[in-house]
Every structure is written in structure tokens, then in C-alpha cells.
Tab-separated table of C-alpha atoms in Angstrom:
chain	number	residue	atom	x	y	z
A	772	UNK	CA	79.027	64.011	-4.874
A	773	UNK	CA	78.566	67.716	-5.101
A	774	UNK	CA	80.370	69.995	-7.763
A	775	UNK	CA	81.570	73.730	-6.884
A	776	UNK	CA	80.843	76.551	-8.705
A	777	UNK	CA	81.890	80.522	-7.975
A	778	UNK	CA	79.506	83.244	-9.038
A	779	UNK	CA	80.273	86.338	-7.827
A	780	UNK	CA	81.995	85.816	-4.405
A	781	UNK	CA	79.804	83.152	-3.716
A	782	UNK	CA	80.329	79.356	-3.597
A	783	UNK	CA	77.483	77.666	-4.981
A	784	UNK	CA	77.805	73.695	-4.324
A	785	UNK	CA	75.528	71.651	-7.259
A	786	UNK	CA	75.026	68.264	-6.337
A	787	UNK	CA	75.604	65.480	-9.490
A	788	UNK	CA	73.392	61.992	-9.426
A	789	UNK	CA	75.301	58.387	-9.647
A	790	UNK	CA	74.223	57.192	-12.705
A	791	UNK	CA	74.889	53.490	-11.632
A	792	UNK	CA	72.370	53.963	-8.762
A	793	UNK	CA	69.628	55.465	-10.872
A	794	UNK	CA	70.238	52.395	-13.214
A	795	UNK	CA	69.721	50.078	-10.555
A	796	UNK	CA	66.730	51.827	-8.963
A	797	UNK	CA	65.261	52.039	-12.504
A	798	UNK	CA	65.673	48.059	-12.802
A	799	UNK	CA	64.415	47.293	-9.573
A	800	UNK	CA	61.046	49.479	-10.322
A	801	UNK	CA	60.731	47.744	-13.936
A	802	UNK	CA	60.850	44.314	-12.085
A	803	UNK	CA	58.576	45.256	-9.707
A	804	UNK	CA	55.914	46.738	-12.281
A	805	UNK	CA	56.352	43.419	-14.581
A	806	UNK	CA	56.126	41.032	-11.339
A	807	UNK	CA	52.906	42.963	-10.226
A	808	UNK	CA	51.057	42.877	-13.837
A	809	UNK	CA	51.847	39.358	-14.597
A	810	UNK	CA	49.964	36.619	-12.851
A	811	UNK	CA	48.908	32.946	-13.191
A	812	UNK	CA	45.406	31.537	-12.429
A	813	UNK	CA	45.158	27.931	-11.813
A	814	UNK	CA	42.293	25.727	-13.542
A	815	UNK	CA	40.250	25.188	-10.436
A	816	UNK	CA	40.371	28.973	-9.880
A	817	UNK	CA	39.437	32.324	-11.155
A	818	UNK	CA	40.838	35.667	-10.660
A	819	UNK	CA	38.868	38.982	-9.244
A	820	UNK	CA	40.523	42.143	-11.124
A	821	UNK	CA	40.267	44.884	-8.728
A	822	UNK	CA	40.744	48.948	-9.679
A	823	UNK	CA	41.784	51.020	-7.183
A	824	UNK	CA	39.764	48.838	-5.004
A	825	UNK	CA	36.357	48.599	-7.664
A	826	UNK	CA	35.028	45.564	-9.330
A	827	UNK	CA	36.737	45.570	-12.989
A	828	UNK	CA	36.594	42.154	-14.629
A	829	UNK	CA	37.008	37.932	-13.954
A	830	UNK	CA	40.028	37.007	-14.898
A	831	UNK	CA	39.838	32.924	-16.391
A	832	UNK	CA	42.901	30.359	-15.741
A	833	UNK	CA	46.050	31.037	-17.122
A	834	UNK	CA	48.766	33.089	-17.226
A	835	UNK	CA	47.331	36.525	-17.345
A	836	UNK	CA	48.189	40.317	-17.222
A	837	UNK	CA	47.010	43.676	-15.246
A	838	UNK	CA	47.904	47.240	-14.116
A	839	UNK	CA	50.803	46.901	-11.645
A	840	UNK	CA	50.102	47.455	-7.891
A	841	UNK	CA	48.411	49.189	-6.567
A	842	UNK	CA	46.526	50.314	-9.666
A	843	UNK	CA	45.266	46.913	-9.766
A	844	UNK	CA	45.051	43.851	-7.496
A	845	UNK	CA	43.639	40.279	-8.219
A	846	UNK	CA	41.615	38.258	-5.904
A	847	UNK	CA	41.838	34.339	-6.749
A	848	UNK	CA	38.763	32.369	-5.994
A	849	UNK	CA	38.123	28.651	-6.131
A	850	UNK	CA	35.119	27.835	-8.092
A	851	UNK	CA	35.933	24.311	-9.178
A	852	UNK	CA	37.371	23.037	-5.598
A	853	UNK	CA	34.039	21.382	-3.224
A	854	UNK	CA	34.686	22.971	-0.158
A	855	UNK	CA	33.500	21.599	3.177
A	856	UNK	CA	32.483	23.172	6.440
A	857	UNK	CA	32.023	20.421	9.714
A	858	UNK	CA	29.684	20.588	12.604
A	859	UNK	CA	29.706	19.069	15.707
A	860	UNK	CA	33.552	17.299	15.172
A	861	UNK	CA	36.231	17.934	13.457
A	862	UNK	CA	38.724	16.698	10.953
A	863	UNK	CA	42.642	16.533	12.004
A	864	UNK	CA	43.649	15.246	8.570
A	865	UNK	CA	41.642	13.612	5.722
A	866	UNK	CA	40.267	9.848	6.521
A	867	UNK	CA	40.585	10.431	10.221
A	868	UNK	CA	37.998	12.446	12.842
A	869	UNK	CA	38.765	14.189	15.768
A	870	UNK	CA	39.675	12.996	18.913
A	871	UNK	CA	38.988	16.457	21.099
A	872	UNK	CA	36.765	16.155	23.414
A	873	UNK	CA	32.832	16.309	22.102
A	874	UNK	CA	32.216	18.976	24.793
A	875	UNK	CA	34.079	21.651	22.791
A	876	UNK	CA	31.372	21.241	19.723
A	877	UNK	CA	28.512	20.572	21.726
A	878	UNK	CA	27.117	24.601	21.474
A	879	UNK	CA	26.743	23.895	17.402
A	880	UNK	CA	25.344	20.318	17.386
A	881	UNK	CA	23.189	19.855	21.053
A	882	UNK	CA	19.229	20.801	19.258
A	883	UNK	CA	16.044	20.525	20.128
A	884	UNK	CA	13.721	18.490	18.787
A	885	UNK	CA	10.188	19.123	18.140
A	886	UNK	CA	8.577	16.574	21.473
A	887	UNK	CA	11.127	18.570	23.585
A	888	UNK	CA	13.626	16.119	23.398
A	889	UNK	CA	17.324	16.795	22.838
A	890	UNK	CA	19.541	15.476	20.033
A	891	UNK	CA	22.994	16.095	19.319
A	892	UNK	CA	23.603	16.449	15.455
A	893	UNK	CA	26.809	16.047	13.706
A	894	UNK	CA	26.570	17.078	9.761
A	895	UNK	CA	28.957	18.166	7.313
A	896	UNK	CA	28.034	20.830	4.468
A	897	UNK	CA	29.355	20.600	0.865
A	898	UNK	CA	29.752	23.708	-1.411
A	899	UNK	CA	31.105	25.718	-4.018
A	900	UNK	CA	31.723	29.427	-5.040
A	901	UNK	CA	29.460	30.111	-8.044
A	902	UNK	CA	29.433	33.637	-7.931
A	903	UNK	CA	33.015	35.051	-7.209
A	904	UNK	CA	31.925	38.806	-7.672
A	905	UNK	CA	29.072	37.686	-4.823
A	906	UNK	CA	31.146	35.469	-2.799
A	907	UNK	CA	33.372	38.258	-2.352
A	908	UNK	CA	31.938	41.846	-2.288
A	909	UNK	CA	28.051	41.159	-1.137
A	910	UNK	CA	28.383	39.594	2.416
A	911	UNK	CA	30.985	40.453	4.770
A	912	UNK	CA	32.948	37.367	6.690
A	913	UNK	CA	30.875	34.850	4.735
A	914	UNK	CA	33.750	32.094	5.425
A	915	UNK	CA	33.362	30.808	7.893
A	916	UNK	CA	31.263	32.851	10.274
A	917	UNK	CA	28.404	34.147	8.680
A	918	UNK	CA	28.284	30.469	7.119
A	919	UNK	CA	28.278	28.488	9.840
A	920	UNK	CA	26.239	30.485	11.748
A	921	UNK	CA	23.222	29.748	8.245
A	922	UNK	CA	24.140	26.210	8.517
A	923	UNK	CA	23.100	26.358	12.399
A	924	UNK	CA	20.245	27.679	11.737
A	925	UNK	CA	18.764	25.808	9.266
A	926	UNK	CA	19.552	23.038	10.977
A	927	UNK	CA	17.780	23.649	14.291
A	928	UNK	CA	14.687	24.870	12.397
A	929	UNK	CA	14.513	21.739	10.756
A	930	UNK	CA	15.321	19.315	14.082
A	931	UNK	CA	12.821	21.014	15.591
A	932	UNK	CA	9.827	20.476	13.170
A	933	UNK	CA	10.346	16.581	14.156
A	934	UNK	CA	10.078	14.171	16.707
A	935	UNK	CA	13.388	12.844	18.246
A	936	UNK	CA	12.583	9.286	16.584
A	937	UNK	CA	12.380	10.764	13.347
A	938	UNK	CA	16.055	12.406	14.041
A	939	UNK	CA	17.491	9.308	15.295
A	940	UNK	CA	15.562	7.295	12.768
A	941	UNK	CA	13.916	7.221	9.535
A	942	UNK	CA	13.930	10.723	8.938
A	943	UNK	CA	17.719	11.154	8.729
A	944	UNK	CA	17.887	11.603	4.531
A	945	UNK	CA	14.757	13.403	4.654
A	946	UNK	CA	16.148	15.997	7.384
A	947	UNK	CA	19.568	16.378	5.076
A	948	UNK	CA	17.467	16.837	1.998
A	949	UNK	CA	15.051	19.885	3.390
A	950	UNK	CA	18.068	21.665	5.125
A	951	UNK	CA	19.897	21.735	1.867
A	952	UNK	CA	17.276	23.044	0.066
A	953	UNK	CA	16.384	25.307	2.774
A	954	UNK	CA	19.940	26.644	2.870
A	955	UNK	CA	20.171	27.074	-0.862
A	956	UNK	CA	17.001	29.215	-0.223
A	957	UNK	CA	18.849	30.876	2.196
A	958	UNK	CA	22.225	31.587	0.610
A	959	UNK	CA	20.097	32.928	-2.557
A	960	UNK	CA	18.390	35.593	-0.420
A	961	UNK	CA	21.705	36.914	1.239
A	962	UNK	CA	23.411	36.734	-2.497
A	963	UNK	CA	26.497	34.860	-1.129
A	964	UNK	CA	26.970	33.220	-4.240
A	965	UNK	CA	27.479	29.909	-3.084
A	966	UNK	CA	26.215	26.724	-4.388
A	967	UNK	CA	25.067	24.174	-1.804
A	968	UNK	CA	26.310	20.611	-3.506
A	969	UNK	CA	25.456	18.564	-0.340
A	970	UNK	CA	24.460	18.112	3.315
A	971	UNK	CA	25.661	14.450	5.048
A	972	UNK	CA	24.087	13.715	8.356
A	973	UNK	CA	27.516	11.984	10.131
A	974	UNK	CA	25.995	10.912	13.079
A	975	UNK	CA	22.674	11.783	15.175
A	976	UNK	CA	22.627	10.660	18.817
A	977	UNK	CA	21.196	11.094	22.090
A	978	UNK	CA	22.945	13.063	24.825
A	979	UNK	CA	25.630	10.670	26.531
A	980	UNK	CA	23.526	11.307	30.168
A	981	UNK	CA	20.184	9.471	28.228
A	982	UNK	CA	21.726	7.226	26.037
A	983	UNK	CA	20.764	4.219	28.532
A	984	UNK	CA	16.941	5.189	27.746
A	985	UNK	CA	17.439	5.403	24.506
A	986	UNK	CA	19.205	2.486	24.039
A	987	UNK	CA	16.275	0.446	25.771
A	988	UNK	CA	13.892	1.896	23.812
A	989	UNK	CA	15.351	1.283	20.110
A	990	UNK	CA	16.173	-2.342	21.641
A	991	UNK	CA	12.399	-2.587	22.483
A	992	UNK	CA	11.830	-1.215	19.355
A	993	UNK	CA	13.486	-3.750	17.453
A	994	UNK	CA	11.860	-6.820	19.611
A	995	UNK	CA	8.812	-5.239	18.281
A	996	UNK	CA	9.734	-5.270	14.576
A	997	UNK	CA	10.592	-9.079	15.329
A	998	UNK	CA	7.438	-9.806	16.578
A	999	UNK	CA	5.601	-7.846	14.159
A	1000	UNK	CA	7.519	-10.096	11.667
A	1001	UNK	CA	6.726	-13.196	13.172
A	1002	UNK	CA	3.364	-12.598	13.398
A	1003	UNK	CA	2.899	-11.338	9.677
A	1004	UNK	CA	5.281	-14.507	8.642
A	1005	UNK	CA	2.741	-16.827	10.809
A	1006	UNK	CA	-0.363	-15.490	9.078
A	1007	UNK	CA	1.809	-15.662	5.536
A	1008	UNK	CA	1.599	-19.115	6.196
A	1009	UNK	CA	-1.720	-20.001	7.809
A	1010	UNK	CA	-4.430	-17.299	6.032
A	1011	UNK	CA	-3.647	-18.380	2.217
A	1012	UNK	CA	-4.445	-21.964	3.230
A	1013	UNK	CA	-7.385	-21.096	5.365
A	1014	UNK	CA	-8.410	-18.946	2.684
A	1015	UNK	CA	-7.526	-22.146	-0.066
A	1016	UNK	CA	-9.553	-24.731	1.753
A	1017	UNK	CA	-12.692	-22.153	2.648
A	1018	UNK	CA	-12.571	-21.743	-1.337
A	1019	UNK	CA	-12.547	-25.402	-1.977
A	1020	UNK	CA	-14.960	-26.313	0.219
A	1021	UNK	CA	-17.166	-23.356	-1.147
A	1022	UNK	CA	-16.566	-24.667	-4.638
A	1023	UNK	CA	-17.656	-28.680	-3.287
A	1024	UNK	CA	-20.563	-27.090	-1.574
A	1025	UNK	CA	-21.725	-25.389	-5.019
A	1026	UNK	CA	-20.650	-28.483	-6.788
A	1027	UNK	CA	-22.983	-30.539	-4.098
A	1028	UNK	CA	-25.708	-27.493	-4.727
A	1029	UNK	CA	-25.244	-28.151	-8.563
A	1030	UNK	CA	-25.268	-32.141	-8.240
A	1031	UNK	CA	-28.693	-32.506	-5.625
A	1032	UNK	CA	-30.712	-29.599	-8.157
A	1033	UNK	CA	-29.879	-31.762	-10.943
A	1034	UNK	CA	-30.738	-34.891	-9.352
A	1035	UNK	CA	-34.528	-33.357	-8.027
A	1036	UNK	CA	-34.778	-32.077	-11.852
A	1037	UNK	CA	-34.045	-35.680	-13.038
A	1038	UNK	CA	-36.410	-37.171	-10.771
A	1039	UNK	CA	-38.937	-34.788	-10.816
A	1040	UNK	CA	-38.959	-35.586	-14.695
A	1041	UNK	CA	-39.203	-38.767	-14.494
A	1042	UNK	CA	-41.765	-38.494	-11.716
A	1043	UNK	CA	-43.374	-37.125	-14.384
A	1044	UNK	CA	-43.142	-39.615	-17.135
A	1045	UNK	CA	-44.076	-42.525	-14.520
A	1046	UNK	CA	-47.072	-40.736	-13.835
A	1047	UNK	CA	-48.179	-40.084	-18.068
A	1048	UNK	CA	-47.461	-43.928	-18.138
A	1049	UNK	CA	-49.670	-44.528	-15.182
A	1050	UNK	CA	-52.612	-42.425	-16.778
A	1051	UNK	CA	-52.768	-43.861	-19.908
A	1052	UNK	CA	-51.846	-47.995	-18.240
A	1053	UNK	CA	-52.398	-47.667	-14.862
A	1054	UNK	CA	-52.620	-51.595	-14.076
A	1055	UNK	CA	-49.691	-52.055	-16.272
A	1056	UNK	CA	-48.011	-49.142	-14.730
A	1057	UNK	CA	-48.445	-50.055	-11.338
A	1058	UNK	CA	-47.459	-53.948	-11.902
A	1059	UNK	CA	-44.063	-52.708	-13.160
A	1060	UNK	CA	-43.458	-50.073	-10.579
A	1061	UNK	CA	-44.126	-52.960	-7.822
A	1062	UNK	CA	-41.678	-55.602	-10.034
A	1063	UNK	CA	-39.040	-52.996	-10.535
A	1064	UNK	CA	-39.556	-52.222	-6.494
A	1065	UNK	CA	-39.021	-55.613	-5.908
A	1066	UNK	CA	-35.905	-56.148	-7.763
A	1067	UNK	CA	-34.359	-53.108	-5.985
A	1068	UNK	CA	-35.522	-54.766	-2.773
A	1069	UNK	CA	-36.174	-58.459	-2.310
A	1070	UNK	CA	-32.057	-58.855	-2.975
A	1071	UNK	CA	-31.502	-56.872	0.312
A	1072	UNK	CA	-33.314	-59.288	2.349
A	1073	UNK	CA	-30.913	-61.678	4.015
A	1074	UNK	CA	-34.210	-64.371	5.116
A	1075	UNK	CA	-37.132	-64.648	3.066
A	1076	UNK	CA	-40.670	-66.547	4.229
A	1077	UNK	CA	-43.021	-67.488	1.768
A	1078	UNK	CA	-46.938	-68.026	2.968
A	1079	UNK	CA	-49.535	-69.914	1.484
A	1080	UNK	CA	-51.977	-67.529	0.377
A	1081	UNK	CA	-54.927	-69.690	0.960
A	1082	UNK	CA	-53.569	-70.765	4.876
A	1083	UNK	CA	-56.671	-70.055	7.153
A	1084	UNK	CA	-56.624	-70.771	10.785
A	1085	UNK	CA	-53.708	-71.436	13.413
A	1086	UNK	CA	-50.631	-69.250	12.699
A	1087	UNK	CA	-48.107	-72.293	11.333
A	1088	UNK	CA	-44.837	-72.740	13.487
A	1089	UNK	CA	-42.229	-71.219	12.131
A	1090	UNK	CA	-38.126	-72.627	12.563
A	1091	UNK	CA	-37.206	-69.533	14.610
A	1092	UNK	CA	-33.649	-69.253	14.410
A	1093	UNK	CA	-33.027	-71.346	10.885
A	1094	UNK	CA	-33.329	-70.087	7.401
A	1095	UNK	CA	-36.364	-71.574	5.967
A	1096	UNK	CA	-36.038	-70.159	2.242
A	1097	UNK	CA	-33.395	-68.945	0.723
């Protein structure tokens, strides 16, 4: 609308507003401004206050309130949720992996062990954001690329410091334990601000063209650890008892030793005492050695002949054969 006015001879058209427009145009910039400064932060997150693009302040869970747009803009970042990157597979929903084809990961998780043999790693790393201001403003595309692309090569630096049993083997929780630390190290340096929670070997394989080979050698392998087994369980059994009867017959040899000194002392002592008897009775001495000699032996004799002392001449004739005396 446009009102008329005449100065002079000249028409002068002055236009006039709508004041029901103006209203509405009003409203619709107050709810604007309100809906931009108000803003809810949920408990697992926090909220990066931005001025005209700067740094300004954290904002903590709840319902909060800043400079409207574009004065200021928030940034929410989760600090309290794990978050999870995968290697070598992938997840389609939770509980269930992949079934693409392995070909389309194997760039990430085909490495290189340290005998020149070749591995293909699957792993998962766990994190969280500790440092939102970092996390956001100190490394550009940190999720996922830049990331990922640590994760790789931590990974392959540590594959390739071991042999390709170790991989497949016993070094599995070793391997996950040095690449998170290693990482950590890592992720420090660059000041992503991430925490590293956790890094779960899923599973470490041969190549499917070797796995034959390989599977011949761990079954070889394990026919070793059985007979390695056996063989400790056979001398388990054997050795102690060896080693139980050498010690007892050690102990009745030095109880034999013992017994046969003690003996020779005995006798030797009472060699001894026969032979202080004998000096000061010999006769007497030597009539009782001969009676006691006698005793032990004449009982032991199963025929006995008695002579005549005084016989002279012809040898008599014995009964051969019969007992003469008993």
C-alpha cells in the first residue's frame, strides 16, 4: 500500500508497512533466536561452544543456553560412548559379522610377518574421546581416516617384529597388548585426544592359498605336544621310582657299611680280650678256645669216628658205608 501526497504540482507516493506482517516476521525471528540459543546435551555427551567459529567453552549435559546462530554454534561430542573401529571384516548389525567377500578387506589385514611369511589379521580397536577440544580442532579427518590409517600402522610394525608362529600362536595377547600401547603412544604425539580402551585380535590366519601347509604343520605340531606329553608322563612314572629304589638301596648299602664296621669293631675287641686272657692263662686260654671250637663244630658233623689213641700198626677196617658212632 502506498499513500499520495501533493506538494507543489508534484505527486509524491509514500509507501505505509502492514503491521500484521512485521508482527509475524518479528515472531518468526524471536523463535528462531530462542530455538538457536537453547540446546540439550545428553549424559553420554558434551557440547563444543563455538564463537564465530573460535574455541569458547565445554558445554556439560543438560539443557543449556548460547548466542543464537551464527554468533554461536555447538559441536556435541561423545565422551562416555566406547566407540569401535573394525579391520579386516565388518559388522552388518550387532552380534552378526559380515558376509562380503574377504577380498574387499584384504589391503588392511594381509601383513607381513617378521620370517617373511604372510598373515592376514583381523582386529577390532576400542576407544573413547577424552579430549573434545583435541578430538575436534587438532587433527583434521581423525574419524575414520587418519585413524584407521594409525591403527594400520601400528599393526604391521608390530606383525612384523615376529615370527608367523608367534602371530598364529602364542603371541596373539602379547601382539594386542604392545599395539595398544603403541597406539596410545601414538595418538598422544598427534594430540587426537583419544583414549585407546582396547585392541581384540578377532581372528589371525594364514592366506586361504597356504592354509593346507599350515594346517599340516600346527597338526604336526600338536602330535608333537602329545608325544612330548607322553614321554614326560612315562618318565613321571618311571624316574621317581628309579630314583626311590636307587635311594633305598643306597640307604641298605650304608646300613650293610654300618652293620660289617660294627661287626670288625666287635670282633676286633674281642680279638683283643681273647688274646689278654691268653697272655696272662695261655694253657687255660687255649683249652677253652679249642672246647668252645668244638661245640660250634663237632654238632655239624653228620658221622663221627673215634680212634684209639694208643692203636699202632695196621690201619683198622673201617664199616665204609655205615655209621659207626653216632
Amino acid at each position: 500500500m502506498a499513500q499520495k501526497i501533493i506538494v507543489g504540482n508534484r505527486e509524491i507516493n509514500i509507501p505505509t508497512f502492514n503491521v500484521g506482517w512485521v508482527t509475524i516476521v518479528l515472531v518468526i525471528l524471536g523463535i528462531f533466536i530462542v530455538w538457536s540459543s537453547v540446546f540439550t546435551v545428553a549424559p553420554e555427551e558434551v557440547g563444543v561452544i563455538l564463537t564465530f567459529g573460535e574455541y569458547t567453552r565445554l558445554a556439560q549435559p543438560g539443557l543449556r543456553f548460547k548466542w543464537p546462530s551464527p554468533i554461536q554454534t555447538v559441536t556435541k561430542v561423545p565422551v562416555q560412548i566406547q566407540l569401535k573401529e573394525e579391520f579386516g571384516f565388518r559388522t552388518e548389525r550387532a552380534g552378526v559379522r559380515t558376509r562380503y567377500s574377504p577380498q574387499a578387506f584384504t589391503g588392511e589385514s594381509l601383513m607381513l610377518t617378521g620370517d617373511l611369511n604372510v598373515a592376514v589379521v583381523e582386529w577390532t580397536a576400542q576407544f573413547r574421546v577424552r579430549d573434545p577440544y583435541k578430538f575436534l580442532f587438532r587433527v583434521r579427518a581423525l574419524l575414520p581416516e587418519t585413524f584407521r590409517d594409525m591403527n594400520e600402522a601400528v599393526m604391521r610394525e608390530v606383525i612384523g617384529d615376529r615370527s608367523v608362529n608367534e602371530v598364529l600362536t602364542i603371541g596373539r595377547q602379547e601382539i594386542a597388548s604392545e599395539v595398544e600401547v603403541r597406539l596410545q603412544e601414538l595418538c598422544d604425539q598427534y594430540e587426537t585426544g583419544l583414549k585407546v580402551e582396547q585392541i581384540v585380535l578377532q581372528d589371525v590366519n594364514p592366506p586361504d592359498p597356504v592354509k593346507p601347509a599350515f594346517n599340516e604343520v600346527n597338526q604336526a605340531q600338536q602330535e608333537k605336544e602329545r608325544m612330548i606329553n607322553e614321554a614326560r608322563s612315562e618318565y613321571n612314572r618311571v624316574i621317581p621310582r628309579a630314583s626311590g629304589e636307587a635311594e633305598q638301596t643306597i640307604q641298605q648299602a650304608e646300613g650293610y657299611a654300618t652293620d660289617r664296621v660294627n661287626r670288625s669293631k666287635g670282633d676286633a675287641e674281642l680279638f683283643r680280650a681273647l688274646l689278654a686272657s691268653y697272655r696272662r692263662a695261655p694253657e687255660v686260654t687255649r683249652r677253652r678256645i679249642y672246647l668252645e671250637t668244638m661245640e660250634a663244630v663237632y654238632p655239624t658233623v653228620k658221622q663221627k669216628i673215634v680212634l684209639d689213641s694208643e692203636l699202632k700198626g695196621v690201619l683198622p677196617l673201617l664199616p665204609l658205608g655205615q655209621e659207626v658212632i653216632k
